[in-house]
Coordinates of N, CA and C in Angstrom, one line a residue:
M1 N 0.8 -1.2 0.0 CA 0.0 0.0 0.0 C 0.9 1.2 0.0
V2 N 0.5 2.2 -0.7 CA 1.3 3.5 -0.8 C 0.8 4.4 0.2
D3 N 1.7 5.0 1.0 CA 1.3 5.9 2.0 C 1.5 7.3 1.5
G4 N 1.2 8.4 2.3 CA 1.3 9.7 1.8 C 2.7 10.2 1.4
V5 N 3.7 9.5 1.7 CA 5.1 9.9 1.3 C 5.6 9.1 0.1
G6 N 4.9 8.1 -0.2 CA 5.3 7.3 -1.3 C 6.0 6.0 -1.0
E7 N 6.1 5.6 0.3 CA 6.7 4.4 0.7 C 5.7 3.2 0.4
V8 N 6.2 2.1 0.0 CA 5.4 0.9 -0.3 C 5.6 0.0 0.9
D9 N 4.5 -0.3 1.6 CA 4.5 -1.3 2.7 C 5.7 -1.1 3.6
G10 N 6.0 0.1 4.0 CA 7.1 0.3 4.9 C 8.5 0.3 4.3
G11 N 8.6 0.0 3.0 CA 9.9 -0.1 2.3 C 10.4 1.3 2.0
S12 N 11.5 1.3 1.3 CA 12.1 2.6 1.0 C 11.9 3.0 -0.5
K13 N 11.1 2.3 -1.2 CA 10.8 2.7 -2.6 C 9.9 3.9 -2.6
R14 N 10.3 5.0 -3.4 CA 9.5 6.2 -3.4 C 8.8 6.3 -4.7
N15 N 7.6 6.8 -4.7 CA 6.8 7.1 -5.9 C 7.1 8.5 -6.3
P16 N 7.6 8.7 -7.6 CA 8.0 10.0 -8.0 C 6.9 11.0 -8.0
K17 N 5.7 10.6 -8.3 CA 4.5 11.5 -8.3 C 4.3 12.1 -6.9
N18 N 4.5 11.2 -5.9 CA 4.3 11.8 -4.5 C 5.4 12.7 -4.1
S19 N 6.6 12.4 -4.6 CA 7.8 13.3 -4.4 C 7.5 14.7 -5.0
H20 N 7.0 14.7 -6.2 CA 6.6 16.0 -6.8 C 5.6 16.7 -6.0
R21 N 4.6 15.9 -5.6 CA 3.5 16.5 -4.8 C 4.1 17.1 -3.5
A22 N 4.9 16.4 -2.8 CA 5.5 16.9 -1.6 C 6.4 18.2 -1.8
A23 N 7.1 18.2 -2.9 CA 7.9 19.3 -3.3 C 7.0 20.5 -3.6
A24 N 5.9 20.3 -4.3 CA 5.0 21.3 -4.6 C 4.3 21.9 -3.4
K25 N 4.0 21.0 -2.4 CA 3.4 21.5 -1.2 C 4.4 22.3 -0.4
V26 N 5.6 22.0 -0.4 CA 6.7 22.8 0.3 C 6.7 24.2 -0.3
K27 N 6.7 24.2 -1.7 CA 6.8 25.5 -2.4 C 5.6 26.3 -2.1
V28 N 4.4 25.7 -2.0 CA 3.2 26.4 -1.7 C 3.3 27.0 -0.3
R29 N 3.7 26.2 0.7 CA 3.8 26.7 2.1 C 4.8 27.8 2.1
K30 N 5.9 27.8 1.4 CA 6.9 28.9 1.4 C 6.2 30.2 0.8
L31 N 5.5 30.0 -0.2 CA 4.8 31.1 -0.9 C 3.8 31.7 0.1
L32 N 3.0 30.9 0.8 CA 2.0 31.4 1.7 C 2.6 32.2 2.8
T33 N 3.8 31.8 3.3 CA 4.4 32.6 4.4 C 4.7 34.0 3.9
R34 N 4.9 34.2 2.6 CA 5.1 35.5 2.1 C 3.8 36.4 2.0
L35 N 2.7 35.7 1.9 CA 1.4 36.4 1.8 C 0.9 36.7 3.1
D36 N 0.0 37.6 3.2 CA -0.7 37.9 4.4 C -1.5 36.7 4.8
K37 N -1.1 36.0 5.9 CA -1.8 34.8 6.2 C -3.3 34.9 6.5
E38 N -3.7 36.1 7.1 CA -5.1 36.3 7.4 C -5.9 36.4 6.1
E39 N -5.3 36.9 5.0 CA -6.0 37.3 3.9 C -6.0 36.2 2.8
A40 N -5.0 35.3 2.8 CA -4.9 34.3 1.7 C -5.7 33.1 2.0
V41 N -6.2 32.5 1.0 CA -6.9 31.2 1.1 C -6.2 30.3 0.1
L42 N -5.8 29.1 0.6 CA -5.1 28.2 -0.2 C -6.0 27.1 -0.6
K43 N -6.1 26.8 -1.9 CA -6.9 25.8 -2.4 C -6.1 24.8 -3.2
L44 N -5.9 23.6 -2.7 CA -5.1 22.6 -3.4 C -6.1 21.6 -4.1
E45 N -5.9 21.5 -5.3 CA -6.7 20.5 -6.1 C -5.9 19.4 -6.6
G46 N -6.3 18.2 -6.3 CA -5.6 17.0 -6.9 C -4.3 16.7 -6.2
M47 N -4.0 17.3 -5.0 CA -2.7 17.1 -4.4 C -2.9 16.2 -3.1
E48 N -4.0 15.5 -3.0 CA -4.2 14.6 -1.9 C -3.2 13.4 -2.1
S49 N -2.6 13.0 -1.0 CA -1.5 12.0 -1.1 C -2.0 10.6 -1.5
G50 N -3.3 10.3 -1.4 CA -3.8 9.0 -1.7 C -3.9 8.7 -3.2
S51 N -3.8 9.6 -4.1 CA -4.0 9.4 -5.5 C -2.6 9.1 -6.2
T52 N -2.5 7.8 -6.6 CA -1.3 7.4 -7.2 C -1.4 6.8 -8.6
R53 N -2.7 6.5 -9.0 CA -2.9 5.9 -10.3 C -3.5 6.9 -11.3
G54 N -3.1 6.7 -12.6 CA -3.7 7.6 -13.6 C -3.0 8.9 -13.7
S55 N -3.4 9.7 -14.6 CA -2.8 11.0 -14.8 C -3.5 12.0 -13.9
V56 N -2.8 12.7 -13.1 CA -3.3 13.7 -12.1 C -2.7 15.0 -12.5
V57 N -3.6 16.0 -12.7 CA -3.1 17.3 -12.9 C -3.2 18.1 -11.6
N58 N -2.1 18.6 -11.2 CA -2.0 19.3 -9.9 C -1.8 20.8 -10.2
H59 N -2.6 21.6 -9.5 CA -2.4 23.0 -9.6 C -2.8 23.6 -8.3
V60 N -2.3 24.8 -8.1 CA -2.6 25.5 -6.9 C -3.2 26.8 -7.3
V61 N -4.3 27.1 -6.6 CA -5.0 28.4 -6.8 C -4.9 29.2 -5.5
I62 N -4.4 30.3 -5.5 CA -4.3 31.1 -4.3 C -5.2 32.3 -4.6
Q63 N -6.2 32.5 -3.7 CA -7.1 33.6 -3.8 C -6.9 34.5 -2.6
S64 N -7.0 35.7 -2.8 CA -6.8 36.7 -1.7 C -8.1 37.6 -1.7
D65 N -8.6 37.9 -0.5 CA -9.7 38.8 -0.5 C -9.2 40.3 -0.5
A66 N -7.8 40.4 -0.6 CA -7.2 41.7 -0.8 C -7.7 42.6 0.3
S67 N -7.8 42.2 1.5 CA -8.4 43.0 2.5 C -7.7 44.2 2.9
N68 N -6.4 44.3 2.5 CA -5.7 45.5 2.8 C -6.1 46.6 1.9
V69 N -7.0 47.4 2.3 CA -7.4 48.5 1.5 C -6.2 49.5 1.4
P70 N -6.0 50.0 0.2 CA -4.9 51.0 0.0 C -5.0 52.1 1.1
N71 N -4.0 52.4 1.8 CA -4.0 53.4 2.8 C -3.8 54.8 2.3
T72 N -3.8 55.0 1.0 CA -3.6 56.3 0.4 C -4.7 57.3 0.7
V73 N -5.9 56.8 0.9 CA -7.0 57.7 1.3 C -7.7 57.2 2.5
K74 N -7.7 57.9 3.6 CA -8.4 57.5 4.8 C -9.5 58.6 5.0
L75 N -10.7 58.1 5.2 CA -11.8 59.1 5.4 C -11.5 59.9 6.7
N76 N -11.5 61.2 6.5 CA -11.2 62.0 7.7 C -12.3 63.0 8.0
G77 N -13.4 62.9 7.3 CA -14.5 63.8 7.5 C -14.7 64.9 6.5
S78 N -13.6 65.2 5.8 CA -13.6 66.3 4.8 C -13.3 65.8 3.4
N79 N -13.0 64.5 3.3 CA -12.6 64.0 1.9 C -13.5 62.9 1.5
Y80 N -14.8 63.0 1.8 CA -15.7 61.9 1.5 C -15.8 61.6 0.0
P81 N -15.9 62.7 -0.9 CA -16.0 62.4 -2.3 C -14.9 61.5 -2.9
L82 N -13.6 61.9 -2.5 CA -12.5 61.1 -3.0 C -12.5 59.7 -2.3
W83 N -12.7 59.6 -1.0 CA -12.7 58.4 -0.3 C -13.7 57.4 -0.9
S84 N -14.9 57.9 -1.1 CA -16.0 57.0 -1.6 C -15.7 56.5 -3.0
K85 N -15.1 57.3 -3.9 CA -14.7 56.8 -5.2 C -13.6 55.8 -5.1
V86 N -12.6 56.0 -4.3 CA -11.5 55.0 -4.1 C -12.0 53.7 -3.6
L87 N -12.9 53.8 -2.6 CA -13.4 52.5 -2.0 C -14.4 51.9 -2.9
E88 N -15.2 52.6 -3.7 CA -16.1 52.0 -4.6 C -15.3 51.2 -5.7
M89 N -14.2 51.8 -6.1 CA -13.3 51.0 -7.1 C -12.8 49.8 -6.5
H90 N -12.3 49.9 -5.2 CA -11.7 48.7 -4.5 C -12.8 47.6 -4.4
I91 N -13.9 48.0 -3.9 CA -15.0 47.0 -3.7 C -15.5 46.4 -5.0
A92 N -15.8 47.2 -5.9 CA -16.3 46.7 -7.2 C -15.2 45.9 -7.9
G93 N -13.9 46.2 -7.8 CA -12.9 45.5 -8.4 C -12.7 44.1 -7.8
R94 N -13.3 43.9 -6.7 CA -13.3 42.5 -6.0 C -14.6 41.8 -6.1
G95 N -15.5 42.4 -6.9 CA -16.8 41.7 -7.1 C -17.7 41.8 -5.9
K96 N -17.6 42.8 -5.0 CA -18.4 42.8 -3.8 C -19.3 44.0 -3.7
K97 N -19.4 44.8 -4.8 CA -20.2 46.0 -4.8 C -21.6 45.8 -4.2
G98 N -22.2 44.7 -4.5 CA -23.6 44.4 -4.1 C -23.7 44.4 -2.6
F99 N -22.6 44.3 -1.8 CA -22.7 44.4 -0.4 C -22.9 45.8 0.1
V100 N -22.5 46.8 -0.6 CA -22.8 48.2 -0.2 C -24.0 48.8 -0.9
T101 N -24.4 48.2 -2.1 CA -25.5 48.7 -2.8 C -26.8 48.1 -2.3
G102 N -26.7 46.9 -1.7 CA -27.9 46.2 -1.3 C -28.4 45.2 -2.3
S103 N -27.7 45.1 -3.5 CA -28.2 44.1 -4.5 C -27.8 42.7 -4.1
I104 N -26.9 42.5 -3.2 CA -26.7 41.2 -2.6 C -27.4 41.2 -1.3
K105 N -28.5 40.5 -1.2 CA -29.4 40.5 -0.1 C -29.0 39.5 1.0
E106 N -29.2 39.9 2.2 CA -28.9 39.1 3.4 C -29.9 37.9 3.4
P107 N -29.4 36.7 3.4 CA -30.3 35.5 3.4 C -30.8 35.3 4.9
N108 N -31.8 34.5 5.1 CA -32.3 34.2 6.4 C -31.1 33.5 7.1
E109 N -31.1 33.6 8.5 CA -30.0 33.0 9.2 C -30.0 31.5 9.2
D110 N -31.2 30.9 8.9 CA -31.2 29.4 8.8 C -30.9 28.9 7.4
S111 N -30.6 29.9 6.5 CA -30.3 29.5 5.1 C -28.9 28.9 5.0
A112 N -28.7 28.0 4.1 CA -27.3 27.5 3.8 C -26.4 28.5 3.4
D113 N -26.9 29.6 2.8 CA -26.0 30.7 2.3 C -25.6 31.7 3.3
Y114 N -26.2 31.7 4.5 CA -26.0 32.7 5.5 C -24.6 32.9 5.9
D115 N -23.9 31.8 6.2 CA -22.6 31.9 6.7 C -21.6 32.5 5.7
A116 N -21.8 32.1 4.5 CA -20.9 32.7 3.4 C -21.2 34.2 3.3
W117 N -22.5 34.6 3.3 CA -22.9 36.0 3.2 C -22.3 36.8 4.4
E118 N -22.4 36.2 5.6 CA -21.9 36.9 6.8 C -20.4 37.1 6.7
T119 N -19.7 36.1 6.2 CA -18.3 36.3 6.1 C -17.9 37.4 5.0
E120 N -18.6 37.3 3.9 CA -18.3 38.3 2.8 C -18.7 39.7 3.3
N121 N -19.8 39.8 4.0 CA -20.2 41.1 4.5 C -19.2 41.7 5.5
A122 N -18.7 40.8 6.4 CA -17.7 41.2 7.3 C -16.4 41.7 6.7
I123 N -16.0 41.1 5.6 CA -14.8 41.5 4.8 C -15.0 42.9 4.3
V124 N -16.2 43.1 3.6 CA -16.4 44.4 3.0 C -16.6 45.5 4.1
K125 N -17.2 45.2 5.2 CA -17.3 46.1 6.3 C -16.0 46.5 6.9
R126 N -15.1 45.5 7.0 CA -13.7 45.7 7.4 C -13.0 46.6 6.5
W127 N -13.1 46.4 5.2 CA -12.5 47.3 4.2 C -12.9 48.8 4.5
L128 N -14.2 49.0 4.7 CA -14.8 50.3 4.9 C -14.2 50.9 6.2
I129 N -14.3 50.1 7.3 CA -13.9 50.6 8.6 C -12.4 50.9 8.7
N130 N -11.6 50.0 8.1 CA -10.1 50.1 8.1 C -9.7 51.3 7.2
S131 N -10.5 51.8 6.4 CA -10.1 52.9 5.5 C -10.5 54.3 6.1
M132 N -10.9 54.3 7.4 CA -11.3 55.5 8.1 C -10.2 55.9 9.1
D133 N -10.2 57.2 9.3 CA -9.3 57.7 10.4 C -9.9 57.1 11.7
P134 N -9.0 56.7 12.6 CA -9.4 56.2 13.9 C -10.5 57.0 14.7
N135 N -10.4 58.3 14.5 CA -11.3 59.2 15.2 C -12.8 59.1 14.6
I136 N -12.9 58.5 13.4 CA -14.2 58.4 12.8 C -14.7 57.0 12.9
M137 N -13.9 56.0 13.0 CA -14.3 54.6 13.0 C -15.4 54.3 14.0
G138 N -15.3 54.9 15.2 CA -16.3 54.6 16.3 C -17.7 55.0 15.9
F139 N -17.9 55.9 15.0 CA -19.3 56.2 14.6 C -20.0 55.1 13.8
F140 N -19.2 54.3 13.2 CA -19.7 53.3 12.2 C -19.5 51.9 12.5
I141 N -18.6 51.6 13.4 CA -18.2 50.2 13.7 C -19.3 49.4 14.3
H142 N -20.3 50.0 15.0 CA -21.4 49.3 15.6 C -22.4 48.8 14.6
L143 N -22.4 49.4 13.4 CA -23.4 49.0 12.4 C -23.2 47.6 11.9
R144 N -24.3 46.9 11.6 CA -24.2 45.5 11.3 C -23.8 45.1 10.0
T145 N -24.1 45.8 8.9 CA -23.8 45.4 7.6 C -22.9 46.5 6.9
A146 N -22.2 46.0 5.9 CA -21.4 46.9 5.0 C -22.3 48.0 4.4
Q147 N -23.5 47.6 4.0 CA -24.5 48.5 3.4 C -24.8 49.6 4.4
E148 N -25.1 49.3 5.6 CA -25.4 50.2 6.6 C -24.3 51.2 6.9
V149 N -23.1 50.7 6.9 CA -21.9 51.6 7.1 C -21.8 52.5 5.9
W150 N -21.9 52.0 4.7 CA -21.7 52.8 3.5 C -22.8 53.9 3.4
E151 N -24.0 53.6 3.7 CA -25.1 54.6 3.7 C -25.0 55.6 4.8
E152 N -24.6 55.2 6.0 CA -24.5 56.1 7.1 C -23.3 57.1 6.9
V153 N -22.2 56.6 6.3 CA -21.1 57.5 6.0 C -21.6 58.5 5.0
A154 N -22.3 58.1 4.0 CA -22.8 59.0 3.0 C -23.7 60.0 3.6
R155 N -24.6 59.6 4.5 CA -25.6 60.5 5.1 C -24.8 61.6 5.9
K156 N -23.7 61.1 6.6 CA -23.0 62.0 7.4 C -22.1 63.0 6.7
Y157 N -21.4 62.5 5.6 CA -20.4 63.3 4.9 C -20.7 63.8 3.5
Y158 N -21.6 63.2 2.8 CA -21.9 63.6 1.4 C -22.5 64.9 1.4
D159 N -21.9 65.8 0.6 CA -22.4 67.2 0.6 C -23.1 67.6 -0.7
G160 N -23.3 66.6 -1.6 CA -24.0 66.8 -2.8 C -23.0 67.1 -4.0
S161 N -21.8 67.2 -3.7 CA -20.8 67.5 -4.8 C -20.4 66.2 -5.5
D162 N -19.9 66.3 -6.7 CA -19.4 65.1 -7.4 C -17.9 65.4 -7.7
I163 N -17.1 64.5 -7.2 CA -15.6 64.7 -7.3 C -15.2 64.7 -8.7
S164 N -15.8 64.0 -9.6 CA -15.4 64.0 -11.0 C -15.6 65.3 -11.6
Q165 N -16.7 66.0 -11.3 CA -17.0 67.3 -11.8 C -16.0 68.3 -11.2
I166 N -15.7 68.2 -9.9 CA -14.8 69.1 -9.3 C -13.4 69.0 -10.0
Y167 N -13.0 67.7 -10.2 CA -11.7 67.5 -10.9 C -11.7 68.2 -12.3
E168 N -12.8 68.0 -13.1 CA -12.9 68.6 -14.4 C -12.8 70.1 -14.3
L169 N -13.4 70.7 -13.3 CA -13.4 72.1 -13.2 C -12.0 72.6 -12.9
K170 N -11.3 71.9 -12.0 CA -9.9 72.3 -11.7 C -9.0 72.1 -12.8
V171 N -9.2 71.1 -13.7 CA -8.3 70.9 -14.8 C -8.5 72.0 -15.9
K172 N -9.7 72.4 -16.1 CA -10.0 73.4 -17.1 C -9.5 74.8 -16.9

């Protein structure tokens, strides 16, 4: 019987496929240590040690929720138009805009989809909160959903101006 390292019945004969898998796993672990461990999700497909027959295609997919919002713009109370555009691009670029617009609806708590929704909502809410000056965070951290945070920030700081129009006026 082949074990996870490639030994046959306690002998010393190694299976080359398992050696390649082990080497690939080591490389993946080294790569993950370079990534933000909190933000990276490792998905190994076809690398389970029990598979020794047939042609197995191994690949590694590393997905990151890119939770580190760029710190170039932090909401400070007077820069809402710029902050909201930067965050909107960040959120939309990660396919999560529905969490602030409300188009991704909260499922019932007993739904099979609730846990995934709750996790994704928390990620988007964290992006919003972490992109704020610490003096402002306290006003919004108690809100339950990313949509509530987004809307409350807009109610508090949106003055009706459009940053793209302001930029165009300054350029002309």
